[in-house]
Every structure is written in structure tokens, then in C-alpha cells.
Short mmCIF file of C-alpha atoms in Angstrom, two decimals:
data_model
loop_
_atom_site.label_atom_id
_atom_site.label_comp_id
_atom_site.label_asym_id
_atom_site.label_seq_id
_atom_site.Cartn_x
_atom_site.Cartn_y
_atom_site.Cartn_z
CA MET W 1 -23.87 2.34 17.75
CA LYS W 2 -25.38 3.87 20.84
CA ILE W 3 -24.32 7.71 22.29
CA GLN W 4 -25.12 8.42 25.72
CA THR W 5 -27.62 6.41 27.05
CA PRO W 6 -27.90 6.28 30.82
CA TYR W 7 -25.91 2.91 32.30
CA SER W 8 -28.09 -0.27 33.45
CA LEU W 9 -26.72 -1.92 36.43
CA LEU W 10 -25.79 -4.34 34.09
CA ASN W 11 -23.82 -2.17 32.05
CA LEU W 12 -21.91 -0.64 34.97
CA ILE W 13 -21.37 -3.93 35.77
CA ILE W 14 -19.07 -4.38 32.86
CA VAL W 15 -17.77 -1.17 32.60
CA VAL W 16 -16.48 -1.47 35.88
CA THR W 17 -15.23 -4.99 35.68
CA PHE W 18 -13.01 -4.04 32.30
CA LEU W 19 -11.60 -1.41 33.52
CA LEU W 20 -10.16 -3.45 35.76
CA VAL W 21 -9.44 -6.50 34.19
CA LEU W 22 -9.29 -5.04 30.29
CA ASN W 23 -10.34 -8.89 29.38
CA THR W 24 -7.18 -11.01 29.70
CA GLY W 25 -6.39 -10.66 33.28
CA GLN W 26 -4.35 -7.93 33.08
CA TYR W 27 -4.82 -5.03 35.64
CA LEU W 28 -4.72 -1.41 35.18
CA SER W 29 -1.58 0.13 36.71
CA LEU W 30 -2.37 2.54 38.77
CA ASN W 31 -0.83 5.19 36.95
CA THR W 32 -3.55 4.94 34.31
CA ASN W 33 -4.37 8.63 33.59
CA ASN W 34 -7.68 9.87 33.55
CA THR W 35 -8.42 10.56 29.71
CA ASP W 36 -7.44 6.56 28.78
CA ILE W 37 -10.23 5.56 31.52
CA ASP W 38 -12.88 8.09 30.38
CA PHE W 39 -11.57 7.31 26.84
CA LEU W 40 -12.43 3.03 28.07
CA HIS W 41 -15.73 4.70 29.93
CA CYS W 42 -16.42 6.24 26.40
CA LEU W 43 -16.08 3.12 24.51
CA ILE W 44 -18.13 1.19 27.28
CA ARG W 45 -20.91 3.26 27.48
CA ASN W 46 -21.61 3.81 23.51
CA SER W 47 -21.53 0.39 22.45
CA ASP W 48 -24.65 -1.55 21.71
CA ASP W 49 -22.34 -4.74 23.27
CA PRO W 50 -20.53 -3.67 26.24
CA ASP W 51 -18.81 -7.13 26.26
CA SER W 52 -18.55 -7.33 22.92
CA ILE W 53 -16.32 -4.21 22.26
CA SER W 54 -14.35 -5.26 25.33
CA ARG W 55 -12.39 -8.37 23.75
CA VAL W 56 -11.01 -6.46 20.77
CA ILE W 57 -9.41 -3.27 22.74
CA TYR W 58 -6.01 -3.88 24.05
CA SER W 59 -4.07 -1.41 26.08
CA PRO W 60 -0.16 -1.78 27.03
CA ASN W 61 -1.11 -3.42 29.97
CA ASN W 62 -2.71 -6.44 27.81
CA SER W 63 -0.93 -9.37 27.67
CA SER W 64 -1.48 -9.31 23.94
CA TYR W 65 -1.12 -5.93 22.99
CA ILE W 66 2.45 -6.49 21.46
CA SER W 67 1.96 -9.34 19.72
CA VAL W 68 -1.65 -7.82 17.87
CA LEU W 69 0.51 -4.11 17.48
CA GLN W 70 3.03 -6.40 15.85
CA PHE W 71 1.35 -9.00 13.62
CA THR W 72 0.67 -6.88 10.78
CA LEU W 73 3.65 -4.02 11.18
CA ASN W 74 6.22 -4.67 8.58
CA ASN W 75 8.53 -2.37 8.74
CA LEU W 76 10.62 -3.01 11.71
CA ARG W 77 12.11 0.43 11.40
CA PHE W 78 9.32 1.61 13.58
CA THR W 79 9.70 -1.47 16.58
CA SER W 80 12.57 0.60 18.68
CA PRO W 81 11.72 1.02 22.18
CA THR W 82 11.53 4.87 21.33
CA THR W 83 9.29 4.63 18.69
CA PRO W 84 5.86 6.22 20.26
CA LYS W 85 3.11 3.36 21.04
CA PRO W 86 -1.03 3.69 20.68
CA ARG W 87 -2.78 4.17 24.10
CA PHE W 88 -5.14 1.54 22.70
CA ILE W 89 -5.32 -1.15 19.29
CA VAL W 90 -8.72 -1.76 18.65
CA THR W 91 -9.99 -4.57 16.36
CA PRO W 92 -13.42 -4.60 15.20
CA VAL W 93 -15.66 -7.69 14.06
CA HIS W 94 -18.56 -4.72 13.57
CA GLU W 95 -18.97 -1.89 11.97
CA SER W 96 -21.23 -0.03 14.57
CA GLN W 97 -17.38 -0.39 16.77
CA ILE W 98 -15.86 1.85 14.78
CA GLN W 99 -18.58 4.69 14.77
CA THR W 100 -18.50 4.43 18.78
CA LEU W 101 -14.65 4.76 18.29
CA VAL W 102 -14.94 7.26 16.27
CA TYR W 103 -17.35 9.36 18.35
CA CYS W 104 -14.80 8.35 21.13
CA SER W 105 -11.46 9.28 19.80
CA LYS W 106 -12.85 12.58 18.96
CA LYS W 107 -14.51 13.36 22.36
CA HIS W 108 -11.34 12.38 23.98
CA GLY W 109 -8.67 13.41 21.85
CA PHE W 110 -6.97 10.64 20.17
CA GLU W 111 -6.01 10.13 16.36
CA ILE W 112 -6.70 7.66 14.75
CA ARG W 113 -4.67 5.57 13.10
CA THR W 114 -6.33 2.71 10.70
CA ARG W 115 -3.98 -0.01 10.00
CA SER W 116 -5.36 -2.89 7.24
CA GLY W 117 -2.16 -4.77 5.93
CA GLY W 118 0.48 -2.64 7.92
CA HIS W 119 3.05 -2.02 5.35
CA ASP W 120 2.85 2.16 5.03
CA PHE W 121 6.40 3.08 4.17
CA GLU W 122 7.10 5.40 7.17
CA GLY W 123 4.73 3.51 9.25
CA LEU W 124 1.46 6.28 9.35
CA SER W 125 -0.79 3.59 9.75
CA TYR W 126 0.58 2.76 13.29
CA VAL W 127 2.70 5.68 14.51
CA SER W 128 1.63 9.11 15.59
CA GLN W 129 3.52 11.41 17.64
CA LEU W 130 0.19 12.39 19.72
CA PRO W 131 -1.99 10.70 21.63
CA PHE W 132 -3.14 8.03 19.40
CA VAL W 133 -5.06 4.49 19.10
CA ILE W 134 -4.32 2.29 16.29
CA LEU W 135 -7.70 0.70 14.17
CA ASP W 136 -6.77 -2.23 12.97
CA LEU W 137 -9.14 -3.84 10.75
CA LYS W 138 -7.59 -7.16 10.20
CA ASN W 139 -10.72 -8.68 10.94
CA LEU W 140 -13.01 -7.06 8.56
CA LYS W 141 -11.83 -9.07 5.84
CA SER W 142 -15.15 -11.02 4.03
CA VAL W 143 -14.79 -10.95 0.21
CA THR W 144 -17.91 -11.45 -1.35
CA VAL W 145 -17.77 -12.19 -5.09
CA ASP W 146 -20.52 -12.53 -7.51
CA ILE W 147 -19.57 -14.43 -10.94
CA GLN W 148 -23.14 -13.32 -12.69
CA THR W 149 -21.80 -9.69 -12.42
CA ALA W 150 -18.31 -10.03 -12.30
CA THR W 151 -17.87 -8.03 -8.90
CA ALA W 152 -17.17 -8.27 -5.28
CA TRP W 153 -17.28 -6.74 -2.03
CA VAL W 154 -14.21 -6.88 0.06
CA GLN W 155 -13.30 -5.63 3.63
CA ALA W 156 -10.87 -3.37 3.93
CA GLY W 157 -9.05 -5.44 6.47
CA ALA W 158 -9.21 -8.36 3.28
CA THR W 159 -5.51 -9.30 2.05
CA LEU W 160 -4.26 -9.17 -2.11
CA GLY W 161 -3.79 -13.15 -1.34
CA GLU W 162 -7.55 -13.77 0.36
CA LEU W 163 -9.51 -11.97 -2.52
CA TYR W 164 -7.13 -13.38 -5.51
CA TYR W 165 -7.95 -16.57 -2.84
CA GLU W 166 -11.93 -16.48 -3.31
CA ILE W 167 -12.03 -15.27 -6.78
CA ALA W 168 -10.27 -18.49 -7.88
CA GLN W 169 -12.71 -20.51 -6.09
CA LYS W 170 -15.01 -18.73 -8.25
CA SER W 171 -13.81 -18.38 -11.42
CA ARG W 172 -10.20 -18.92 -13.37
CA ASN W 173 -11.41 -17.09 -15.68
CA LEU W 174 -11.23 -13.62 -13.96
CA GLY W 175 -9.12 -11.47 -11.64
CA PHE W 176 -8.40 -8.23 -9.96
CA PRO W 177 -5.62 -5.90 -11.08
CA GLY W 178 -4.19 -5.50 -8.14
CA GLY W 179 -0.67 -5.77 -6.47
CA VAL W 180 1.58 -8.83 -6.24
CA CYS W 181 2.40 -8.51 -2.96
CA TYR W 182 -0.26 -10.79 -1.20
CA ALA W 183 -0.33 -9.44 1.76
CA LEU W 184 -1.40 -5.77 1.43
CA GLY W 185 -4.86 -4.93 2.75
CA LEU W 186 -7.16 -3.85 0.18
CA GLY W 187 -8.08 -0.72 2.28
CA GLY W 188 -4.65 1.00 2.22
CA HIS W 189 -3.45 -0.74 -1.25
CA VAL W 190 -6.56 0.44 -3.28
CA SER W 191 -7.43 3.79 -1.66
CA GLY W 192 -3.28 4.74 -2.37
CA GLY W 193 -3.64 3.87 -6.31
CA GLY W 194 -2.52 0.58 -5.51
CA TYR W 195 -1.48 -1.37 -9.21
CA GLY W 196 -0.47 -4.58 -10.10
CA THR W 197 0.88 -7.17 -13.02
CA MET W 198 -1.94 -6.36 -15.38
CA ARG W 199 -2.26 -2.15 -15.20
CA ARG W 200 -0.91 -2.11 -18.78
CA LYS W 201 -4.10 -3.67 -19.39
CA TYR W 202 -6.27 -2.53 -16.84
CA GLY W 203 -5.35 -0.22 -14.92
CA LEU W 204 -4.58 0.64 -11.24
CA ALA W 205 -6.71 -1.46 -8.67
CA ALA W 206 -8.63 2.10 -8.17
CA ASP W 207 -9.78 2.34 -11.47
CA ASN W 208 -11.79 -0.93 -10.96
CA VAL W 209 -13.84 0.47 -7.74
CA ILE W 210 -17.59 0.81 -8.70
CA ASP W 211 -19.03 1.34 -4.65
CA ALA W 212 -17.97 1.72 -1.55
CA GLN W 213 -18.84 1.58 2.02
CA PHE W 214 -17.02 4.48 3.92
CA ILE W 215 -17.05 6.07 7.88
CA ASN W 216 -17.16 10.12 7.86
CA VAL W 217 -16.17 12.37 11.17
CA HIS W 218 -19.57 12.13 11.57
CA GLY W 219 -19.57 8.52 12.43
CA LYS W 220 -21.97 7.88 9.61
CA ILE W 221 -21.54 4.67 6.57
CA LEU W 222 -21.78 6.24 3.39
CA ASP W 223 -21.85 4.53 -0.17
CA ARG W 224 -21.41 6.06 -3.09
CA LYS W 225 -24.13 7.43 -3.55
CA SER W 226 -24.64 9.13 -0.14
CA MET W 227 -21.20 10.48 -0.06
CA GLY W 228 -21.64 12.08 -3.75
CA GLU W 229 -19.08 12.07 -6.71
CA ASP W 230 -16.72 14.12 -5.46
CA LEU W 231 -15.55 12.11 -2.07
CA PHE W 232 -15.62 8.54 -3.88
CA TRP W 233 -13.27 10.56 -6.44
CA ALA W 234 -11.27 11.43 -3.70
CA ILE W 235 -10.85 8.36 -1.83
CA ARG W 236 -9.75 6.14 -4.95
CA GLY W 237 -6.06 7.26 -4.87
CA GLY W 238 -6.31 10.25 -2.98
CA GLY W 239 -5.29 8.13 0.33
CA GLY W 240 -8.37 7.55 2.56
CA SER W 241 -7.12 7.97 5.78
CA SER W 242 -6.89 11.87 4.92
CA PHE W 243 -11.23 11.63 4.66
CA GLY W 244 -11.93 8.78 7.08
CA ILE W 245 -12.56 5.27 7.30
CA ILE W 246 -12.71 3.00 4.45
CA LEU W 247 -14.87 -0.27 5.36
CA SER W 248 -15.08 -1.94 1.51
CA TRP W 249 -14.94 -2.13 -2.04
CA LYS W 250 -16.76 -3.40 -4.26
CA ILE W 251 -14.54 -3.86 -7.19
CA LYS W 252 -15.35 -4.89 -11.02
CA LEU W 253 -13.56 -7.96 -11.41
CA VAL W 254 -11.89 -8.33 -15.29
CA PRO W 255 -10.58 -11.33 -17.16
CA VAL W 256 -8.33 -13.34 -17.63
CA PRO W 257 -7.58 -15.46 -19.89
CA GLU W 258 -6.86 -20.15 -19.80
CA THR W 259 -3.45 -19.90 -19.88
CA VAL W 260 -0.41 -17.17 -18.94
CA THR W 261 2.94 -17.10 -19.74
CA ILE W 262 5.95 -15.93 -17.05
CA PHE W 263 9.23 -15.79 -17.03
CA ALA W 264 12.16 -14.85 -14.83
CA LEU W 265 15.20 -13.91 -16.79
CA ASP W 266 18.33 -12.96 -15.48
CA ARG W 267 21.05 -10.82 -16.96
CA THR W 268 24.06 -8.95 -15.35
CA LEU W 269 26.36 -6.14 -16.85
CA GLU W 270 28.54 -8.94 -18.03
CA GLN W 271 25.49 -9.76 -20.52
CA ASN W 272 25.19 -6.45 -21.92
CA LEU W 273 22.51 -5.00 -19.11
CA THR W 274 23.49 -1.59 -19.78
CA LYS W 275 21.94 -1.52 -23.46
CA ILE W 276 19.41 -4.12 -22.84
CA ILE W 277 17.86 -2.04 -20.21
CA HIS W 278 18.33 1.15 -22.29
CA LYS W 279 16.72 -0.36 -24.93
CA TRP W 280 14.45 -1.82 -22.36
CA GLN W 281 12.77 1.73 -21.66
CA TYR W 282 12.09 2.00 -25.26
CA VAL W 283 9.71 -0.99 -25.66
CA ALA W 284 8.08 -1.89 -22.23
CA HIS W 285 5.51 1.45 -22.59
CA LYS W 286 4.71 0.68 -26.07
CA ILE W 287 4.98 -3.03 -26.35
CA ASP W 288 1.38 -5.38 -26.12
CA LYS W 289 -0.74 -4.81 -23.29
CA ASP W 290 -1.07 -8.36 -22.56
CA LEU W 291 2.49 -7.73 -21.65
CA ASP W 292 4.00 -6.44 -18.70
CA ILE W 293 7.58 -6.79 -18.33
CA ARG W 294 8.98 -5.33 -15.02
CA VAL W 295 12.77 -5.02 -13.74
CA LEU W 296 13.85 -5.75 -10.23
CA MET W 297 17.75 -5.09 -9.79
CA PHE W 298 20.20 -6.30 -7.58
CA SER W 299 24.17 -5.76 -6.96
CA VAL W 300 25.79 -9.35 -6.35
CA VAL W 301 28.76 -10.92 -6.38
CA ASN W 302 29.92 -12.75 -10.28
CA PRO W 303 31.18 -15.51 -9.14
CA SER W 304 32.99 -16.20 -12.02
CA THR W 305 35.41 -13.10 -11.13
CA GLY W 306 34.28 -12.05 -7.49
CA ASN W 307 33.51 -8.81 -7.92
CA ARG W 308 30.42 -7.08 -7.65
CA THR W 309 28.10 -6.83 -10.61
CA ILE W 310 24.31 -5.87 -11.00
CA ARG W 311 21.87 -8.48 -11.63
CA ALA W 312 18.30 -7.61 -13.09
CA THR W 313 15.71 -9.84 -13.86
CA PHE W 314 13.48 -8.96 -16.13
CA ASP W 315 9.71 -10.44 -14.71
CA THR W 316 6.97 -11.09 -16.95
CA LEU W 317 4.02 -11.74 -16.76
CA PHE W 318 2.17 -12.06 -20.45
CA LEU W 319 -1.67 -12.85 -20.77
CA GLY W 320 -1.70 -15.11 -23.40
CA GLY W 321 0.37 -18.47 -24.57
CA ILE W 322 4.24 -19.33 -25.51
CA ASP W 323 3.88 -19.01 -28.78
CA ARG W 324 2.30 -15.26 -29.42
CA LEU W 325 4.89 -14.35 -27.13
CA LEU W 326 7.24 -15.11 -28.16
CA ALA W 327 6.45 -14.09 -31.99
CA LEU W 328 5.77 -10.49 -30.06
CA MET W 329 9.04 -10.22 -28.50
CA GLN W 330 11.41 -11.07 -31.15
CA VAL W 331 10.17 -8.06 -33.08
CA GLU W 332 9.91 -6.11 -30.42
CA PHE W 333 13.06 -6.87 -28.35
CA PRO W 334 15.06 -9.44 -29.41
CA GLU W 335 18.31 -7.89 -26.66
CA LEU W 336 17.27 -9.73 -24.15
CA GLY W 337 17.12 -12.92 -25.83
CA LEU W 338 14.39 -14.77 -24.85
CA THR W 339 13.95 -18.58 -25.75
CA ARG W 340 11.04 -21.44 -25.11
CA GLU W 341 12.79 -22.41 -22.61
CA ASP W 342 12.53 -19.69 -20.39
CA CYS W 343 9.19 -19.81 -20.21
CA THR W 344 6.20 -21.56 -18.08
CA GLU W 345 2.79 -21.89 -19.05
CA MET W 346 0.02 -21.91 -16.13
CA SER W 347 -3.02 -20.10 -14.95
CA TRP W 348 -3.49 -16.64 -13.35
CA ILE W 349 -3.98 -17.55 -10.78
CA GLU W 350 -0.74 -20.19 -10.23
CA ALA W 351 0.79 -17.18 -11.54
CA VAL W 352 0.01 -14.68 -8.81
CA VAL W 353 1.34 -17.28 -6.61
CA ILE W 354 4.86 -17.58 -8.10
CA GLY W 355 4.25 -13.61 -8.40
CA SER W 356 4.17 -13.25 -4.35
CA GLY W 357 7.40 -14.98 -3.79
CA PHE W 358 6.37 -18.65 -3.43
CA THR W 359 7.53 -21.35 -5.30
CA ASN W 360 5.77 -23.46 -8.30
CA GLY W 361 3.44 -25.56 -7.35
CA GLU W 362 3.02 -24.67 -4.38
CA PRO W 363 -1.33 -24.69 -2.68
CA LEU W 364 -3.73 -21.71 -3.09
CA GLU W 365 -3.84 -21.53 0.24
CA ILE W 366 -0.53 -20.35 0.82
CA LEU W 367 -2.43 -16.62 0.36
CA LEU W 368 -4.37 -16.63 3.14
CA ASN W 369 -0.95 -17.34 5.20
CA ARG W 370 -0.51 -13.38 6.20
CA SER W 371 2.82 -14.17 8.51
CA ALA W 372 4.58 -16.34 5.38
CA LEU W 373 6.98 -13.40 4.21
CA PRO W 374 9.74 -11.87 6.65
CA LYS W 375 9.83 -8.79 7.61
CA ASN W 376 13.16 -6.27 8.37
CA SER W 377 13.49 -2.43 8.36
CA PHE W 378 13.48 -0.42 5.14
CA LYS W 379 13.23 2.97 3.49
CA GLY W 380 11.61 3.22 -0.13
CA LYS W 381 11.78 6.64 -2.31
CA SER W 382 10.50 6.35 -5.77
CA ASP W 383 10.00 8.35 -9.03
CA PHE W 384 8.43 8.02 -13.02
CA ALA W 385 10.52 8.79 -15.96
CA THR W 386 9.37 10.67 -18.46
CA ILE W 387 12.12 10.44 -21.07
CA PRO W 388 14.46 7.44 -21.48
CA ILE W 389 17.76 7.76 -19.45
CA SER W 390 20.94 7.82 -20.90
CA GLU W 391 23.42 4.37 -20.94
CA ASP W 392 25.83 7.25 -18.73
CA GLY W 393 23.09 7.57 -16.13
CA PHE W 394 22.81 4.01 -15.54
CA GLU W 395 26.39 3.83 -14.71
CA GLY W 396 26.21 6.25 -12.31
CA ILE W 397 23.54 3.87 -11.15
CA TRP W 398 24.81 0.85 -10.69
CA ARG W 399 28.39 3.16 -8.84
CA PHE W 400 25.83 3.15 -6.18
CA TYR W 401 24.40 -0.28 -5.95
CA ASN W 402 27.97 -1.69 -5.85
CA ASP W 403 29.27 0.44 -2.86
CA GLN W 404 27.82 -2.71 -0.88
CA ILE W 405 29.05 -1.52 2.35
CA GLU W 406 26.45 1.37 2.10
CA ALA W 407 23.48 -0.31 -0.41
CA GLY W 408 23.60 -3.09 2.10
CA MET W 409 19.69 -5.21 1.10
CA ALA W 410 19.19 -2.41 -1.83
CA LEU W 411 16.77 -2.94 -5.05
CA LEU W 412 15.66 -0.74 -8.19
CA VAL W 413 12.54 -1.73 -9.50
CA LEU W 414 11.32 -0.15 -13.31
CA THR W 415 7.19 -0.19 -13.61
CA PRO W 416 6.17 0.37 -17.34
CA TYR W 417 3.44 2.30 -18.31
CA GLY W 418 1.98 2.79 -21.20
CA GLY W 419 -1.75 0.50 -22.62
CA LYS W 420 -4.43 1.22 -20.17
CA MET W 421 -2.62 3.61 -18.31
CA ASP W 422 -1.99 6.07 -20.90
CA GLU W 423 -6.31 5.89 -22.19
CA ILE W 424 -7.38 6.93 -18.69
CA SER W 425 -6.97 10.87 -17.80
CA GLY W 426 -5.00 11.86 -15.34
CA SER W 427 -7.97 13.73 -13.48
CA ALA W 428 -9.72 10.90 -13.65
CA ILE W 429 -8.89 9.94 -9.97
CA PRO W 430 -6.58 11.60 -7.68
CA PHE W 431 -4.02 9.36 -9.24
CA PRO W 432 -2.40 12.01 -11.56
CA HIS W 433 0.84 10.10 -13.72
CA ARG W 434 -0.38 8.76 -16.76
CA LEU W 435 0.34 9.71 -20.81
CA GLY W 436 3.79 10.79 -20.79
CA THR W 437 5.04 8.71 -18.58
CA LEU W 438 7.10 5.70 -19.58
CA TYR W 439 7.89 3.84 -16.40
CA MET W 440 8.08 4.48 -12.49
CA ILE W 441 10.80 3.50 -10.02
CA GLU W 442 11.17 2.68 -6.59
CA TYR W 443 14.22 2.35 -5.07
CA VAL W 444 13.89 0.40 -1.83
CA VAL W 445 17.06 -0.64 0.72
CA GLY W 446 16.68 -2.56 3.92
CA TRP W 447 18.46 -3.75 6.55
CA ASP W 448 18.35 -6.22 9.67
CA GLY W 449 17.41 -4.52 13.06
CA ASN W 450 15.47 -1.92 13.74
CA GLU W 451 17.73 1.01 14.94
CA THR W 452 18.46 4.28 12.06
CA SER W 453 20.60 2.97 9.41
CA PRO W 454 23.03 4.45 7.65
CA ARG W 455 21.38 3.10 4.62
CA ILE W 456 18.62 5.67 5.17
CA SER W 457 21.51 8.41 4.36
CA TRP W 458 22.62 6.08 0.99
CA ILE W 459 19.36 6.03 -0.77
CA ARG W 460 18.66 9.81 0.01
CA SER W 461 22.40 10.08 -2.29
CA LEU W 462 20.84 7.88 -5.00
CA TYR W 463 17.19 10.22 -4.58
CA ASN W 464 19.59 13.19 -5.21
CA TYR W 465 21.52 11.84 -8.01
CA MET W 466 19.21 10.72 -9.82
CA THR W 467 17.35 14.23 -10.22
CA SER W 468 18.38 15.55 -13.31
CA TYR W 469 16.90 12.13 -14.70
CA VAL W 470 13.67 11.63 -13.65
CA SER W 471 10.21 13.95 -14.03
CA ASN W 472 10.26 17.84 -12.65
CA SER W 473 8.49 20.76 -11.80
CA PRO W 474 7.10 18.58 -9.94
CA ARG W 475 9.37 15.96 -9.40
CA ARG W 476 6.95 13.09 -9.17
CA ALA W 477 5.99 10.34 -6.51
CA TYR W 478 3.55 7.89 -6.03
CA LEU W 479 1.79 7.86 -2.53
CA ASN W 480 1.25 4.38 -1.57
CA TYR W 481 5.56 4.83 -1.98
CA ILE W 482 4.55 7.85 0.85
CA ASP W 483 7.87 9.28 1.88
CA LEU W 484 8.14 12.02 4.54
CA ASP W 485 11.16 13.36 2.95
CA LEU W 486 9.49 14.82 0.37
CA GLY W 487 7.83 17.12 3.74
CA ILE W 488 5.49 17.36 6.58
CA GLY W 489 2.93 19.98 5.34
CA LYS W 490 0.56 21.34 7.95
CA ASN W 491 -0.67 24.12 6.06
CA TYR W 492 -2.33 24.20 2.46
CA VAL W 493 0.69 25.94 1.34
CA GLU W 494 3.08 23.49 2.81
CA ALA W 495 1.79 20.42 1.12
CA LYS W 496 1.22 21.78 -2.16
CA ASP W 497 4.45 23.46 -2.86
CA THR W 498 6.19 19.30 -1.37
CA TRP W 499 4.60 16.31 -1.70
CA GLY W 500 0.87 18.05 -2.68
CA SER W 501 1.80 18.19 -5.91
CA SER W 502 4.48 15.34 -6.36
CA TYR W 503 1.86 12.73 -5.65
CA PHE W 504 -0.80 14.91 -7.27
CA LYS W 505 -0.27 17.20 -9.65
CA ASN W 506 -3.02 19.65 -9.96
CA ASN W 507 -5.15 16.81 -8.59
CA PHE W 508 -4.21 18.11 -4.86
CA ASN W 509 -6.48 21.42 -5.09
CA ARG W 510 -9.26 19.05 -5.53
CA LEU W 511 -8.65 17.12 -2.80
CA VAL W 512 -8.16 19.71 0.00
CA LYS W 513 -11.26 21.10 -1.27
CA VAL W 514 -13.09 18.06 -0.68
CA LYS W 515 -11.08 17.29 2.46
CA THR W 516 -11.89 20.79 3.96
CA MET W 517 -16.34 20.08 2.63
CA VAL W 518 -15.83 16.57 4.81
CA ASP W 519 -13.66 16.59 7.38
CA PRO W 520 -13.15 20.55 8.08
CA SER W 521 -11.87 19.49 12.02
CA ASN W 522 -9.24 17.89 10.29
CA PHE W 523 -9.83 15.44 12.64
CA PHE W 524 -8.60 12.54 10.15
CA LYS W 525 -4.61 13.76 9.70
CA HIS W 526 -1.31 13.11 9.54
CA GLU W 527 2.14 13.62 8.57
CA GLN W 528 0.86 14.46 5.01
CA SER W 529 -2.31 13.99 5.26
CA ILE W 530 -4.56 16.54 2.89
CA PRO W 531 -5.08 19.54 3.94
CA ARG W 532 -8.06 22.34 4.57
CA TRP W 533 -8.17 25.51 3.06
CA PHE W 534 -6.69 28.35 5.40
#
């Protein structure tokens, strides 16, 4: 990036042409304000390649603006006509273009909202109440796998599916403990404490990061050594968007066996689900760390009775073969009634494809399709259980989920901890939910359309009901399931007393210290970004 260099005649022609045409033949409207024009002027003037940067800037006058905005916008709740829209979207193809964007956004008073995969639960990566620009990293998606060192450099705009695919092209004995949703962007997933089905064996994605490239508020590109250990600690689970812009991660790949086993076993209330799920609470966090038994629960109609019931799917990955799995389950969790016929052996990458929602036998290339899954509106919340919930407590949950009028497309997910999650200190990275956590609870309700739905009130009522059954002082929450219901803290005290302690517990103060040190002007901010000291 070059700063405030004099114009050559060629640059002047490019600026004038771009300001009029915006590279698609769409002329700027006559009422475009001076700030917007000055901002564009700044981007062109300070770019090393004015022609190149002009091709990655989209204004509302651009015919591609809406499609670019919505391509990785995954919560339709934020597509209504009244939702604030960005003044510009920038989709850089080179890191220097981000440096230029940071400089010009600071100079002309625009917020930057950084989007890698677009799965932000509250839309904070693509919505702001102040004039803002979206930095969409979708073009920065290279993945470089080094089998000899069992590491990979992956850019922030790459998806988990693209990472898993590239690993599989090099080795079937290596993997990465990232999430099951293949379309998640690595930038936000890792920096928010992302997890997957191997967390009990290898911890979180962020636990397996060994270096990073990062652009700070001054537009400088830093690695682990130059940023220092405090900032490197903060961006691995503390949310990178509070501190700057994640460019790429260097990750440690983990061993996976030639054969893994999966099963997805359904049980309903009529099949003694309440007692089975009650027992699961005592087993899932203590069982062999090669085994992950996640539970997904829905309300469905029982075809035999016509009445509503709860169906739970025990969705499982075992890092080993069927014989060892069956022996383990017979000893530890016979109540589930697992049989050999319920299980399927396959490679780890084949299990990734199925875990991403695709059918067995789909080609691995399906992981490269960023738009294969449907989108809808949704609201999510989270909790952590530190003691088992009683059977009566679950009966109360069932009543909420069987209220089909309000519950609609509602999902309850229980994700067991233990294993490696217990072994890593709660202060090793900002993610504090370690030893003493039985499982995480995710509540999600979805609906068609982009209108505000009464189902938001429903999920808040369910969350209130759960108060006595989950962690307290503070009631904890998971950063990657960001929830503005927890509060919008504009200063240290407001944040610490609400969402700050919920997401980070005692790590919050260290995050504030880092924020104050690296971004004292609070340029990188959103409704729940880390604040500065007073």
C-alpha cells in the first residue's frame, strides 16, 4: 500500500473513471455524498494497483452489490429492507488491499465489519448501525498443507470444507478438529473458539493454532513473533474482530486412524428417551476420548399416534473400528441399545462429508460448494451444564419443544466435553469453558422469511426456564453463538457485568488489557467487541 502519493495522469484518469462507472457500467447517483466519493478517492489514490482494487469494490449502485452482499449472508433475519446496508463491500484478492481499506476507513469514519464465512448468529459481520464497509474475505481462501510437518497455512476466507478437502488430497491419516458445518469461514470459526467432533481428543480449533498473520489498526501485517504472545493469545478464542483482521492461521494437523466409525441413532419419548438422555449426562464426558456422542433433539409427530413427541439423534464419531466401539458402549452406555447394524466404518474424510449434512457416497468435492445448504432466519442461544439436569427438568424442556405453534423449526443440541477439554487450562486461550463442564447446550429456532418472529420470544422463554439447570455466577455462554440478549456493553463495566464474564469468565480482564494496548482508539468494534479500560 502506498500512502498519499501524488497522482500521475494515469492514476487521475483511473480515479475519475472509477468514480463515475464503478467498474460495472453503473453510474454513481447524483446524490452520492462527498464522504463516499472521498472514500473511493482514498482507496484508489493509496492503492499499489488502482485498476485491481477498483474491481473488488461494490457500492449499492453496482449491479452485483446485492448478490455479493447475500452470497455468504447465512441468517435471513438480516435481509429485510430495514436492515442497515454497507456503504461499500470490498472483496480483496491481496493483503495490501486490506491495508488500504484500513487506512481509508479510519480516515473517512467508516466502521469495518469483517466477514469470512457469514455465519455470525447476530449478523455482526455484515450489519452495523453506523456507516460501515464490509470486508468480505471470500477471495482469500488458499490452503497450503505440509505433510512433512503436519501443519497447514490457511487463509481466513477459506471454509472448513476447503481445508478438509485439501488435507484429504495429501493424506488420509491427518485431520483437523474444526467444526461439522463445512461452510464456516476459518477466520471467525477459529478466533471465536470453534469446535468439532474431535474436541474431546484434540481440543478446540484454536488450541491447535501455532502461528497467524494479522493486520493491526495501523495496517501492519504481523505474525506471532511480531505481534507478541498477548495478542496471539487474545485472537485464539477472544474474537479476532475486536483487535484487527485475521489474514491466515498456521494450524497443527492431528492424526486420524485409517478407519473411523459413525452412527446416528434415534430415540423418542416412547422409547424411554428421558431416562436415556439423563444417563447420557453421566457418561458422555467421561467415556473414552476417541468417542464423541453429540445429541440433537427435535419435536416431531409420532406416526403411530399422531401426537407430538421428542426425537433425539445420538450423532456419533468414534476414532476406531466397530468392534472396539461396541465393546465400549456395552460397558459404558448399554441403555442406548447400540447394535452392529447401527454402525458404519469409513475414512475420517468420508465421515466429514456425512457430518456436513450430505449423504454417504457424495464426492469429496461437495465440500467445496459454499452454497449447497439452504438458508433461513434463526435465533440462537447457548448454555453450559456443570451438573446433570434432572428427569423433571427435561420433561419441562419437552413441553417447550412440543409447542409446535411457537417452537417451529427448533433444535436443541447437547455437546459433551471432558477428555482433552478437561486437560487444557481455562486460561490457556480466552475460551474458559474447560474442567468442570459436562456439556454445552445450543438452542436454535428457525423460520422462513426475514420478518421478526414470535419464535424469538419462545427461545427467550426457554432460556429463562433453563436458568436453574445450568452454570451460574456467571451464567456462561459461547462466543461463536454470539447473543445480543446478553447485553450490549459500550464500556468496561457494562461489558464485564453482562456478556464479558459470560463468554470469557476471568479471562475478560486480560482481553481488555490487550485491546487497550493494540487498539487504543477502539477502531475495531461492534456491539459486543472487547472494550478498552475506562
